[in-house]
Amino acid sequence: MTDTVDLRHDWTLEEIQALLDLPLMDLLWRAQSVHRAANPGYRVQLASLLSVKTGGCEEDCAYCSQSMYNSSDVGGQADLEVKAVLERARAAAAAGADRFCMGWAWREIREGPAFESMLRMVRGVRELGLEACVTAGMLTDTQAERLAEAGLTAYNHNLDTSPEHYDRIITTRTYEERLETLQRVRRAGVTLCCGGIIGMGETLRDRASMLRVLACIDPHPESVPINGLVAVEGTPLEGLPTVDPLELVRMVAVARILMPFSRVRLSAGREELNREAQILCLQAGADSIFYGDTLLTTGNPAVDADRALLEAAGVQASWQEQEALEQQPEQETAAA
Ligand code: SAM
Ligand code: DTB
Ligand code: SF4
């Protein structure tokens, strides 16, 4: 632990709200100081996402393109097979991704052939040298243990919003059930990927409240995705205005201050951010992005654009390390 890094699990709502309210320059300064002290050797992790089971989900999440309750539901697509998923994972690794995240539009993990395939996918992704992350709704202790045995690095299960705003967004799953799922994941020894979304009509206090729940988890979630709402047509939230980029910057910065050692992921909503806004998010302490031109069902910046972004920011990412390694034998031969 360094002098400047305050690792706490007892942040109050008022303290967090005061951070969100700081003059932007002061907030950025604090977030950067914490980030540099906690994570020397700044590097951005690149995570690729793939939807294995798309649409037809029984939950009523108001933001989601995959809910049966929303006319946006993109159901009816065949689930991807193990071989196809591992081909995509191989391509992601070749493009320089460090982590491969797979999504199932499920309320909870189903037993049977689909779960056996999920385990094979996890093993296959790990064999490629990538971190493996799964997001598939609630799970049982046994399922969490089997995923851990297969080598799963992380399980993503978001809070989505504050406990107070939650009922306006989802009614088919309780906040308590979300917290229980997180505990099961932890008990099985799998790391937690847990964050939320801004831009769903919540107040500043709601944002502070969601961050407080995250920061009270001990130890903090290893990965904290911060999503800007992608207002998908055919969902109840389709008419909501795009999140102000500086709101995302603030959210990232406060997440960084509260959870100094966690990976803070700048997640959905990047297509609405210009290059400079994204660089501000990196400066505020984001140290991961989703890499590849689709998230689960919506768009994400192209790989080339992201490479240019990281180069412009002067940030080291894994594809650069990979290219340097590939060039090494040639240089050695040339020198001989
Ligand atoms: N069904 C699983 C679940 O809900 O846990 C996994 C998939 S779900 C799509 C993963 C997360 O993506 C959600 O919890 C939500 O935070 C985020 N997400 C989904 N749709 C989004 C949207 N339109 N805008 C921003 N974030 C979104
Ligand atoms: C997370 O918090 N964001 C990612 C990942 N975890 C699974 C998903 C974003 C989904 C955005 C909407 C879509 O593409 O369907
Ligand atoms: Fe289903 Fe997950 Fe979408 Fe909610 S967020 S509707 S649980 S796929």
mmCIF file of C-alpha atoms and ligand atoms in Angstrom:
data_model
loop_
_atom_site.group_PDB
_atom_site.id
_atom_site.type_symbol
_atom_site.label_atom_id
_atom_site.label_comp_id
_atom_site.label_asym_id
_atom_site.label_seq_id
_atom_site.Cartn_x
_atom_site.Cartn_y
_atom_site.Cartn_z
ATOM 1 C CA MET A 1 0.000 0.000 0.000
ATOM 2 C CA THR A 2 1.345 3.446 -0.889
ATOM 3 C CA ASP A 3 0.802 6.634 1.126
ATOM 4 C CA THR A 4 -1.500 8.215 -1.402
ATOM 5 C CA VAL A 5 -3.822 5.262 -1.981
ATOM 6 C CA ASP A 6 -6.768 5.030 0.339
ATOM 7 C CA LEU A 7 -8.245 1.521 0.240
ATOM 8 C CA ARG A 8 -11.614 1.757 1.974
ATOM 9 C CA HIS A 9 -14.915 -0.072 2.046
ATOM 10 C CA ASP A 10 -16.780 2.405 4.220
ATOM 11 C CA TRP A 11 -17.379 5.346 1.874
ATOM 12 C CA THR A 12 -20.539 7.296 2.709
ATOM 13 C CA LEU A 13 -23.100 8.465 0.179
ATOM 14 C CA GLU A 14 -22.272 12.088 1.011
ATOM 15 C CA GLU A 15 -18.542 11.584 0.464
ATOM 16 C CA ILE A 16 -19.144 9.934 -2.906
ATOM 17 C CA GLN A 17 -21.623 12.567 -4.000
ATOM 18 C CA ALA A 18 -19.114 15.262 -3.045
ATOM 19 C CA LEU A 19 -16.509 13.560 -5.266
ATOM 20 C CA LEU A 20 -18.954 13.406 -8.206
ATOM 21 C CA ASP A 21 -19.620 17.135 -7.649
ATOM 22 C CA LEU A 22 -15.964 18.284 -7.532
ATOM 23 C CA PRO A 23 -14.768 20.815 -10.106
ATOM 24 C CA LEU A 24 -13.702 18.619 -13.036
ATOM 25 C CA MET A 25 -10.028 19.607 -12.876
ATOM 26 C CA ASP A 26 -9.814 18.754 -9.173
ATOM 27 C CA LEU A 27 -11.562 15.443 -9.711
ATOM 28 C CA LEU A 28 -9.213 14.513 -12.574
ATOM 29 C CA TRP A 29 -6.177 15.423 -10.505
ATOM 30 C CA ARG A 30 -7.288 13.241 -7.595
ATOM 31 C CA ALA A 31 -8.249 10.321 -9.822
ATOM 32 C CA GLN A 32 -4.956 10.424 -11.709
ATOM 33 C CA SER A 33 -2.909 10.604 -8.523
ATOM 34 C CA VAL A 34 -4.686 7.552 -7.153
ATOM 35 C CA HIS A 35 -4.413 5.704 -10.443
ATOM 36 C CA ARG A 36 -0.705 6.321 -10.923
ATOM 37 C CA ALA A 37 0.076 5.379 -7.334
ATOM 38 C CA ALA A 38 -2.051 2.228 -7.371
ATOM 39 C CA ASN A 39 -1.262 1.056 -10.911
ATOM 40 C CA PRO A 40 2.246 2.061 -11.942
ATOM 41 C CA GLY A 41 3.109 1.155 -15.533
ATOM 42 C CA TYR A 42 -0.221 2.285 -16.983
ATOM 43 C CA ARG A 43 -1.490 -0.158 -19.563
ATOM 44 C CA VAL A 44 -4.953 -0.572 -21.092
ATOM 45 C CA GLN A 45 -6.459 -4.036 -21.144
ATOM 46 C CA LEU A 46 -8.298 -4.954 -24.333
ATOM 47 C CA ALA A 47 -11.318 -7.196 -23.881
ATOM 48 C CA SER A 48 -13.312 -8.663 -26.772
ATOM 49 C CA LEU A 49 -17.000 -9.485 -26.398
ATOM 50 C CA LEU A 50 -19.124 -12.115 -28.096
ATOM 51 C CA SER A 51 -22.809 -12.909 -27.716
ATOM 52 C CA VAL A 52 -23.132 -16.702 -27.629
ATOM 53 C CA LYS A 53 -26.864 -16.819 -26.896
ATOM 54 C CA THR A 54 -28.644 -13.786 -28.265
ATOM 55 C CA GLY A 55 -32.133 -12.484 -27.431
ATOM 56 C CA GLY A 56 -35.305 -14.073 -26.104
ATOM 57 C CA CYS A 57 -34.399 -13.284 -22.474
ATOM 58 C CA GLU A 58 -37.117 -13.639 -19.782
ATOM 59 C CA GLU A 59 -35.953 -10.589 -17.826
ATOM 60 C CA ASP A 60 -37.521 -7.162 -18.355
ATOM 61 C CA CYS A 61 -34.389 -4.950 -18.209
ATOM 62 C CA ALA A 62 -35.616 -1.668 -19.687
ATOM 63 C CA TYR A 63 -32.339 -0.876 -21.453
ATOM 64 C CA CYS A 64 -31.838 -4.247 -23.096
ATOM 65 C CA SER A 65 -32.200 -5.127 -26.765
ATOM 66 C CA GLN A 66 -32.467 -8.813 -25.821
ATOM 67 C CA SER A 67 -35.461 -8.814 -23.475
ATOM 68 C CA MET A 68 -38.665 -10.618 -24.557
ATOM 69 C CA TYR A 69 -40.554 -7.666 -23.087
ATOM 70 C CA ASN A 70 -39.032 -5.234 -25.595
ATOM 71 C CA SER A 71 -39.952 -4.992 -29.273
ATOM 72 C CA SER A 72 -36.215 -4.684 -29.961
ATOM 73 C CA ASP A 73 -35.791 -8.354 -28.996
ATOM 74 C CA VAL A 74 -33.342 -9.841 -31.427
ATOM 75 C CA GLY A 75 -34.331 -13.437 -30.522
ATOM 76 C CA GLY A 76 -34.585 -16.391 -32.869
ATOM 77 C CA GLN A 77 -30.853 -16.549 -33.621
ATOM 78 C CA ALA A 78 -29.130 -19.922 -33.252
ATOM 79 C CA ASP A 79 -26.742 -20.231 -30.293
ATOM 80 C CA LEU A 80 -23.087 -20.259 -31.297
ATOM 81 C CA GLU A 81 -21.280 -23.604 -31.120
ATOM 82 C CA VAL A 82 -18.019 -24.188 -29.243
ATOM 83 C CA LYS A 83 -15.917 -24.320 -32.414
ATOM 84 C CA ALA A 84 -17.266 -21.026 -33.777
ATOM 85 C CA VAL A 85 -16.736 -19.302 -30.419
ATOM 86 C CA LEU A 86 -13.144 -20.517 -30.157
ATOM 87 C CA GLU A 87 -12.448 -19.333 -33.698
ATOM 88 C CA ARG A 88 -13.611 -15.878 -32.665
ATOM 89 C CA ALA A 89 -11.484 -16.059 -29.530
ATOM 90 C CA ARG A 90 -8.438 -17.018 -31.608
ATOM 91 C CA ALA A 91 -9.067 -14.039 -33.906
ATOM 92 C CA ALA A 92 -9.420 -11.733 -30.890
ATOM 93 C CA ALA A 93 -6.114 -13.013 -29.486
ATOM 94 C CA ALA A 94 -4.425 -12.469 -32.860
ATOM 95 C CA ALA A 95 -5.746 -8.880 -32.916
ATOM 96 C CA GLY A 96 -4.168 -8.319 -29.505
ATOM 97 C CA ALA A 97 -7.014 -8.863 -27.026
ATOM 98 C CA ASP A 98 -6.095 -9.956 -23.490
ATOM 99 C CA ARG A 99 -9.523 -11.043 -22.376
ATOM 100 C CA PHE A 100 -12.451 -12.756 -24.086
ATOM 101 C CA CYS A 101 -15.949 -12.147 -22.676
ATOM 102 C CA MET A 102 -18.901 -14.327 -23.642
ATOM 103 C CA GLY A 103 -22.557 -13.424 -23.089
ATOM 104 C CA TRP A 104 -25.738 -15.463 -22.744
ATOM 105 C CA ALA A 105 -29.118 -13.672 -22.715
ATOM 106 C CA TRP A 106 -30.324 -15.741 -19.790
ATOM 107 C CA ARG A 107 -32.045 -14.960 -16.511
ATOM 108 C CA GLU A 108 -29.917 -17.725 -15.006
ATOM 109 C CA ILE A 109 -27.519 -20.390 -16.227
ATOM 110 C CA ARG A 110 -29.345 -23.463 -17.542
ATOM 111 C CA GLU A 111 -28.121 -26.957 -16.828
ATOM 112 C CA GLY A 112 -27.600 -29.356 -19.729
ATOM 113 C CA PRO A 113 -25.748 -29.298 -23.032
ATOM 114 C CA ALA A 114 -25.583 -25.484 -23.202
ATOM 115 C CA PHE A 115 -23.782 -25.326 -19.831
ATOM 116 C CA GLU A 116 -21.405 -28.146 -20.842
ATOM 117 C CA SER A 117 -20.602 -26.132 -23.984
ATOM 118 C CA MET A 118 -20.017 -23.029 -21.860
ATOM 119 C CA LEU A 119 -17.437 -24.976 -19.809
ATOM 120 C CA ARG A 120 -15.703 -26.149 -22.983
ATOM 121 C CA MET A 121 -15.623 -22.584 -24.280
ATOM 122 C CA VAL A 122 -14.037 -21.385 -21.034
ATOM 123 C CA ARG A 123 -11.375 -24.127 -21.183
ATOM 124 C CA GLY A 124 -10.684 -23.370 -24.846
ATOM 125 C CA VAL A 125 -10.346 -19.619 -24.267
ATOM 126 C CA ARG A 126 -7.912 -20.208 -21.387
ATOM 127 C CA GLU A 127 -5.861 -22.566 -23.544
ATOM 128 C CA LEU A 128 -5.420 -19.699 -26.010
ATOM 129 C CA GLY A 129 -3.730 -17.743 -23.216
ATOM 130 C CA LEU A 130 -6.630 -15.306 -22.801
ATOM 131 C CA GLU A 131 -8.509 -14.383 -19.665
ATOM 132 C CA ALA A 132 -12.062 -15.757 -19.886
ATOM 133 C CA CYS A 133 -15.158 -13.894 -18.694
ATOM 134 C CA VAL A 134 -18.765 -15.099 -18.779
ATOM 135 C CA THR A 135 -21.976 -13.116 -18.316
ATOM 136 C CA ALA A 136 -25.067 -15.316 -18.191
ATOM 137 C CA GLY A 137 -27.300 -14.137 -15.340
ATOM 138 C CA MET A 138 -27.738 -15.824 -11.975
ATOM 139 C CA LEU A 139 -26.019 -19.093 -11.068
ATOM 140 C CA THR A 140 -25.899 -21.787 -8.375
ATOM 141 C CA ASP A 141 -22.914 -22.561 -6.138
ATOM 142 C CA THR A 142 -22.241 -25.759 -8.079
ATOM 143 C CA GLN A 143 -22.299 -23.948 -11.415
ATOM 144 C CA ALA A 144 -19.902 -21.322 -10.056
ATOM 145 C CA GLU A 145 -17.576 -24.076 -8.805
ATOM 146 C CA ARG A 146 -17.648 -25.872 -12.163
ATOM 147 C CA LEU A 147 -16.857 -22.626 -13.968
ATOM 148 C CA ALA A 148 -13.955 -22.050 -11.569
ATOM 149 C CA GLU A 149 -12.651 -25.576 -12.254
ATOM 150 C CA ALA A 150 -12.827 -24.890 -15.998
ATOM 151 C CA GLY A 151 -10.493 -21.931 -15.401
ATOM 152 C CA LEU A 152 -12.944 -19.024 -15.612
ATOM 153 C CA THR A 153 -11.150 -15.770 -14.790
ATOM 154 C CA ALA A 154 -14.155 -13.530 -14.171
ATOM 155 C CA TYR A 155 -17.938 -13.533 -14.041
ATOM 156 C CA ASN A 156 -19.761 -10.370 -15.081
ATOM 157 C CA HIS A 157 -22.936 -9.501 -13.228
ATOM 158 C CA ASN A 158 -23.758 -5.805 -12.999
ATOM 159 C CA LEU A 159 -25.713 -3.866 -10.406
ATOM 160 C CA ASP A 160 -26.874 -1.721 -13.333
ATOM 161 C CA THR A 161 -28.087 1.166 -11.131
ATOM 162 C CA SER A 162 -28.704 2.218 -7.525
ATOM 163 C CA PRO A 163 -30.956 0.176 -5.205
ATOM 164 C CA GLU A 164 -33.319 3.199 -5.170
ATOM 165 C CA HIS A 165 -33.654 3.540 -8.963
ATOM 166 C CA TYR A 166 -33.590 -0.191 -9.652
ATOM 167 C CA ASP A 167 -37.368 -0.880 -9.697
ATOM 168 C CA ARG A 168 -37.789 1.597 -12.540
ATOM 169 C CA ILE A 169 -35.396 -0.408 -14.679
ATOM 170 C CA ILE A 170 -35.951 -4.094 -13.801
ATOM 171 C CA THR A 171 -38.862 -5.795 -12.029
ATOM 172 C CA THR A 172 -38.218 -9.491 -12.726
ATOM 173 C CA ARG A 173 -35.016 -9.840 -10.651
ATOM 174 C CA THR A 174 -34.325 -8.234 -7.274
ATOM 175 C CA TYR A 175 -31.272 -6.262 -6.231
ATOM 176 C CA GLU A 176 -30.795 -8.797 -3.450
ATOM 177 C CA GLU A 177 -30.622 -11.635 -6.016
ATOM 178 C CA ARG A 178 -27.867 -9.729 -7.815
ATOM 179 C CA LEU A 179 -25.843 -9.404 -4.616
ATOM 180 C CA GLU A 180 -26.311 -13.124 -3.862
ATOM 181 C CA THR A 181 -25.025 -14.019 -7.331
ATOM 182 C CA LEU A 182 -21.933 -11.898 -6.700
ATOM 183 C CA GLN A 183 -21.315 -13.712 -3.411
ATOM 184 C CA ARG A 184 -21.582 -17.117 -5.113
ATOM 185 C CA VAL A 185 -19.039 -16.066 -7.733
ATOM 186 C CA ARG A 186 -16.639 -14.894 -5.026
ATOM 187 C CA ARG A 187 -17.082 -18.032 -2.925
ATOM 188 C CA ALA A 188 -16.096 -20.152 -5.927
ATOM 189 C CA GLY A 189 -12.862 -18.155 -6.294
ATOM 190 C CA VAL A 190 -13.758 -16.474 -9.588
ATOM 191 C CA THR A 191 -13.025 -12.735 -9.851
ATOM 192 C CA LEU A 192 -15.920 -10.283 -10.029
ATOM 193 C CA CYS A 193 -16.734 -8.021 -12.931
ATOM 194 C CA CYS A 194 -19.462 -5.739 -11.626
ATOM 195 C CA GLY A 195 -20.519 -2.239 -12.584
ATOM 196 C CA GLY A 196 -23.454 -0.379 -14.029
ATOM 197 C CA ILE A 197 -24.975 2.008 -16.514
ATOM 198 C CA ILE A 198 -25.476 5.768 -16.430
ATOM 199 C CA GLY A 199 -27.986 7.736 -18.480
ATOM 200 C CA MET A 200 -31.100 5.780 -17.456
ATOM 201 C CA GLY A 201 -32.888 8.751 -15.863
ATOM 202 C CA GLU A 202 -31.090 8.379 -12.528
ATOM 203 C CA THR A 203 -30.069 11.279 -10.280
ATOM 204 C CA LEU A 204 -26.541 12.127 -9.192
ATOM 205 C CA ARG A 205 -27.425 10.644 -5.817
ATOM 206 C CA ASP A 206 -28.366 7.367 -7.566
ATOM 207 C CA ARG A 207 -24.968 7.282 -9.235
ATOM 208 C CA ALA A 208 -23.298 7.855 -5.879
ATOM 209 C CA SER A 209 -25.474 5.178 -4.325
ATOM 210 C CA MET A 210 -24.554 2.570 -6.953
ATOM 211 C CA LEU A 211 -20.866 3.412 -6.533
ATOM 212 C CA ARG A 212 -21.262 3.064 -2.768
ATOM 213 C CA VAL A 213 -22.657 -0.478 -3.107
ATOM 214 C CA LEU A 214 -19.713 -1.374 -5.356
ATOM 215 C CA ALA A 215 -17.122 0.216 -3.078
ATOM 216 C CA CYS A 216 -18.579 -1.560 -0.018
ATOM 217 C CA ILE A 217 -17.920 -4.963 -1.571
ATOM 218 C CA ASP A 218 -14.850 -6.314 0.239
ATOM 219 C CA PRO A 219 -12.581 -6.964 -1.587
ATOM 220 C CA HIS A 220 -13.667 -4.574 -4.339
ATOM 221 C CA PRO A 221 -14.783 -6.138 -7.637
ATOM 222 C CA GLU A 222 -11.609 -6.772 -9.632
ATOM 223 C CA SER A 223 -13.291 -5.257 -12.684
ATOM 224 C CA VAL A 224 -15.821 -2.405 -12.777
ATOM 225 C CA PRO A 225 -17.491 -1.716 -16.131
ATOM 226 C CA ILE A 226 -18.928 1.768 -16.519
ATOM 227 C CA ASN A 227 -21.505 1.790 -19.317
ATOM 228 C CA GLY A 228 -23.208 4.774 -20.922
ATOM 229 C CA LEU A 229 -26.719 3.793 -21.930
ATOM 230 C CA VAL A 230 -27.002 2.757 -25.570
ATOM 231 C CA ALA A 231 -30.611 3.845 -26.120
ATOM 232 C CA VAL A 232 -31.806 0.989 -28.320
ATOM 233 C CA GLU A 233 -34.933 1.506 -30.431
ATOM 234 C CA GLY A 234 -37.791 -0.668 -29.224
ATOM 235 C CA THR A 235 -36.760 -0.493 -25.546
ATOM 236 C CA PRO A 236 -38.602 1.675 -22.986
ATOM 237 C CA LEU A 237 -35.463 3.836 -22.709
ATOM 238 C CA GLU A 238 -35.183 4.504 -26.458
ATOM 239 C CA GLY A 239 -36.022 8.211 -26.118
ATOM 240 C CA LEU A 240 -33.481 9.088 -23.450
ATOM 241 C CA PRO A 241 -30.814 11.626 -24.411
ATOM 242 C CA THR A 242 -27.214 10.551 -24.931
ATOM 243 C CA VAL A 243 -25.128 10.793 -21.791
ATOM 244 C CA ASP A 244 -22.954 13.901 -21.588
ATOM 245 C CA PRO A 245 -19.389 12.578 -22.146
ATOM 246 C CA LEU A 246 -18.148 14.514 -19.124
ATOM 247 C CA GLU A 247 -20.613 12.583 -16.947
ATOM 248 C CA LEU A 248 -18.874 9.387 -18.016
ATOM 249 C CA VAL A 249 -15.501 10.974 -17.255
ATOM 250 C CA ARG A 250 -16.727 11.858 -13.754
ATOM 251 C CA MET A 251 -18.130 8.396 -13.147
ATOM 252 C CA VAL A 252 -14.854 6.745 -14.224
ATOM 253 C CA ALA A 253 -12.829 9.134 -12.065
ATOM 254 C CA VAL A 254 -14.883 8.493 -8.932
ATOM 255 C CA ALA A 255 -14.860 4.721 -9.529
ATOM 256 C CA ARG A 256 -11.052 4.962 -9.759
ATOM 257 C CA ILE A 257 -10.768 6.915 -6.499
ATOM 258 C CA LEU A 258 -13.090 4.532 -4.626
ATOM 259 C CA MET A 259 -11.647 1.301 -6.055
ATOM 260 C CA PRO A 260 -7.989 2.151 -6.696
ATOM 261 C CA PHE A 261 -6.763 -1.314 -7.669
ATOM 262 C CA SER A 262 -9.768 -2.445 -9.726
ATOM 263 C CA ARG A 263 -9.823 -2.447 -13.490
ATOM 264 C CA VAL A 264 -12.222 0.322 -14.467
ATOM 265 C CA ARG A 265 -13.662 -0.494 -17.881
ATOM 266 C CA LEU A 266 -14.913 2.184 -20.202
ATOM 267 C CA SER A 267 -17.661 -0.016 -21.660
ATOM 268 C CA ALA A 268 -20.841 0.632 -23.684
ATOM 269 C CA GLY A 269 -21.430 4.095 -25.121
ATOM 270 C CA ARG A 270 -17.971 4.727 -26.601
ATOM 271 C CA GLU A 271 -19.387 5.263 -30.085
ATOM 272 C CA GLU A 272 -20.945 8.462 -28.773
ATOM 273 C CA LEU A 273 -17.603 9.733 -27.460
ATOM 274 C CA ASN A 274 -15.099 11.526 -29.628
ATOM 275 C CA ARG A 275 -11.391 10.776 -29.375
ATOM 276 C CA GLU A 276 -10.726 13.505 -26.829
ATOM 277 C CA ALA A 277 -13.568 12.449 -24.520
ATOM 278 C CA GLN A 278 -12.254 8.883 -24.569
ATOM 279 C CA ILE A 279 -8.761 10.112 -23.751
ATOM 280 C CA LEU A 280 -10.193 12.067 -20.817
ATOM 281 C CA CYS A 281 -11.806 8.828 -19.582
ATOM 282 C CA LEU A 282 -8.415 7.096 -19.803
ATOM 283 C CA GLN A 283 -6.852 10.009 -17.971
ATOM 284 C CA ALA A 284 -9.562 9.741 -15.310
ATOM 285 C CA GLY A 285 -8.401 6.196 -14.633
ATOM 286 C CA ALA A 286 -10.086 3.843 -17.082
ATOM 287 C CA ASP A 287 -7.661 1.016 -17.824
ATOM 288 C CA SER A 288 -9.689 -1.222 -20.070
ATOM 289 C CA ILE A 289 -11.890 -0.953 -23.147
ATOM 290 C CA PHE A 290 -13.944 -3.381 -25.195
ATOM 291 C CA TYR A 291 -12.051 -4.102 -28.383
ATOM 292 C CA GLY A 292 -13.822 -5.179 -31.581
ATOM 293 C CA ASP A 293 -16.570 -3.587 -33.629
ATOM 294 C CA THR A 294 -19.529 -5.075 -31.737
ATOM 295 C CA LEU A 295 -20.392 -5.327 -28.085
ATOM 296 C CA LEU A 296 -23.174 -7.907 -27.629
ATOM 297 C CA THR A 297 -25.787 -6.572 -30.049
ATOM 298 C CA THR A 298 -24.749 -2.949 -30.554
ATOM 299 C CA GLY A 299 -21.780 -1.242 -32.165
ATOM 300 C CA ASN A 300 -18.358 -0.364 -30.783
ATOM 301 C CA PRO A 301 -15.485 1.553 -32.408
ATOM 302 C CA ALA A 302 -13.463 -0.353 -35.026
ATOM 303 C CA VAL A 303 -10.180 -2.007 -34.033
ATOM 304 C CA ASP A 304 -8.154 0.401 -36.202
ATOM 305 C CA ALA A 305 -9.825 3.401 -34.590
ATOM 306 C CA ASP A 306 -8.991 2.031 -31.144
ATOM 307 C CA ARG A 307 -5.387 1.393 -32.069
ATOM 308 C CA ALA A 308 -5.153 4.973 -33.306
ATOM 309 C CA LEU A 309 -6.821 6.197 -30.118
ATOM 310 C CA LEU A 310 -4.342 4.423 -27.856
ATOM 311 C CA GLU A 311 -1.420 5.582 -29.959
ATOM 312 C CA ALA A 312 -2.657 9.169 -29.783
ATOM 313 C CA ALA A 313 -2.918 8.821 -26.011
ATOM 314 C CA GLY A 314 0.568 7.288 -25.840
ATOM 315 C CA VAL A 315 -0.815 4.308 -24.004
ATOM 316 C CA GLN A 316 0.771 0.876 -24.057
ATOM 317 C CA ALA A 317 -1.659 -1.862 -25.034
ATOM 318 C CA SER A 318 -1.142 -5.563 -25.562
ATOM 319 C CA TRP A 319 -1.235 -5.530 -29.375
ATOM 320 C CA GLN A 320 1.855 -3.306 -29.318
ATOM 321 C CA GLU A 321 3.680 -5.751 -27.054
ATOM 322 C CA GLN A 322 2.647 -8.552 -29.413
ATOM 323 C CA GLU A 323 3.934 -6.692 -32.493
ATOM 324 C CA ALA A 324 7.198 -5.930 -30.717
ATOM 325 C CA LEU A 325 7.629 -9.634 -29.940
ATOM 326 C CA GLU A 326 6.864 -10.618 -33.546
ATOM 327 C CA GLN A 327 9.448 -8.140 -34.842
ATOM 328 C CA GLN A 328 12.170 -9.289 -32.457
ATOM 329 C CA PRO A 329 13.465 -12.355 -34.386
ATOM 330 C CA GLU A 330 13.662 -10.290 -37.622
ATOM 331 C CA GLN A 331 15.691 -7.600 -35.882
ATOM 332 C CA GLU A 332 17.970 -10.215 -34.329
ATOM 333 C CA THR A 333 18.514 -11.822 -37.763
ATOM 334 C CA ALA A 334 19.221 -8.427 -39.320
ATOM 335 C CA ALA A 335 21.779 -7.657 -36.616
ATOM 336 C CA ALA A 336 23.562 -11.003 -37.029
HETATM 337 N N1 SAM B 1 -28.074 -11.698 -19.156
HETATM 338 C C1 SAM B 1 -26.915 -11.447 -18.425
HETATM 339 C C2 SAM B 1 -27.107 -10.446 -17.321
HETATM 340 O O1 SAM B 1 -27.929 -9.561 -17.452
HETATM 341 O O2 SAM B 1 -26.390 -10.536 -16.337
HETATM 342 C C3 SAM B 1 -25.744 -11.044 -19.266
HETATM 343 C C4 SAM B 1 -25.841 -10.094 -20.431
HETATM 344 S S1 SAM B 1 -26.238 -8.405 -20.081
HETATM 345 C C5 SAM B 1 -26.497 -7.854 -21.716
HETATM 346 C C6 SAM B 1 -24.727 -7.625 -19.501
HETATM 347 C C7 SAM B 1 -24.782 -6.158 -19.102
HETATM 348 O O3 SAM B 1 -24.679 -5.310 -20.239
HETATM 349 C C8 SAM B 1 -26.037 -5.654 -18.411
HETATM 350 O O4 SAM B 1 -26.074 -5.974 -17.072
HETATM 351 C C9 SAM B 1 -25.938 -4.147 -18.623
HETATM 352 O O5 SAM B 1 -25.278 -3.531 -17.541
HETATM 353 C C10 SAM B 1 -25.126 -4.024 -19.911
HETATM 354 N N2 SAM B 1 -25.995 -3.532 -20.986
HETATM 355 C C11 SAM B 1 -26.911 -4.247 -21.664
HETATM 356 N N3 SAM B 1 -27.564 -3.490 -22.563
HETATM 357 C C12 SAM B 1 -27.054 -2.233 -22.453
HETATM 358 C C13 SAM B 1 -27.333 -0.997 -23.107
HETATM 359 N N4 SAM B 1 -28.278 -0.884 -24.021
HETATM 360 N N5 SAM B 1 -26.609 0.081 -22.759
HETATM 361 C C14 SAM B 1 -25.637 -0.027 -21.815
HETATM 362 N N6 SAM B 1 -25.343 -1.168 -21.154
HETATM 363 C C15 SAM B 1 -26.041 -2.254 -21.463
HETATM 364 C C1 DTB B 2 -20.793 -4.684 -19.436
HETATM 365 O O1 DTB B 2 -20.925 -4.072 -18.365
HETATM 366 N N1 DTB B 2 -20.934 -4.135 -20.618
HETATM 367 C C2 DTB B 2 -20.789 -5.131 -21.663
HETATM 368 C C3 DTB B 2 -20.350 -6.381 -20.855
HETATM 369 N N2 DTB B 2 -20.481 -5.959 -19.513
HETATM 370 C C4 DTB B 2 -21.016 -7.666 -21.064
HETATM 371 C C5 DTB B 2 -22.050 -5.299 -22.442
HETATM 372 C C6 DTB B 2 -22.538 -4.025 -23.055
HETATM 373 C C7 DTB B 2 -23.737 -4.334 -23.875
HETATM 374 C C8 DTB B 2 -24.207 -3.149 -24.632
HETATM 375 C C9 DTB B 2 -25.454 -3.410 -25.390
HETATM 376 C C10 DTB B 2 -25.362 -4.468 -26.436
HETATM 377 O O2 DTB B 2 -24.398 -4.506 -27.232
HETATM 378 O O3 DTB B 2 -26.310 -5.247 -26.527
HETATM 379 FE FE1 SF4 B 3 -31.653 -10.533 -20.161
HETATM 380 FE FE2 SF4 B 3 -29.250 -9.687 -19.368
HETATM 381 FE FE3 SF4 B 3 -30.687 -8.314 -21.223
HETATM 382 FE FE4 SF4 B 3 -31.515 -8.312 -18.703
HETATM 383 S S1 SF4 B 3 -29.557 -7.472 -19.460
HETATM 384 S S2 SF4 B 3 -32.803 -8.651 -20.510
HETATM 385 S S3 SF4 B 3 -30.930 -10.372 -18.054
HETATM 386 S S4 SF4 B 3 -29.827 -10.343 -21.438
#
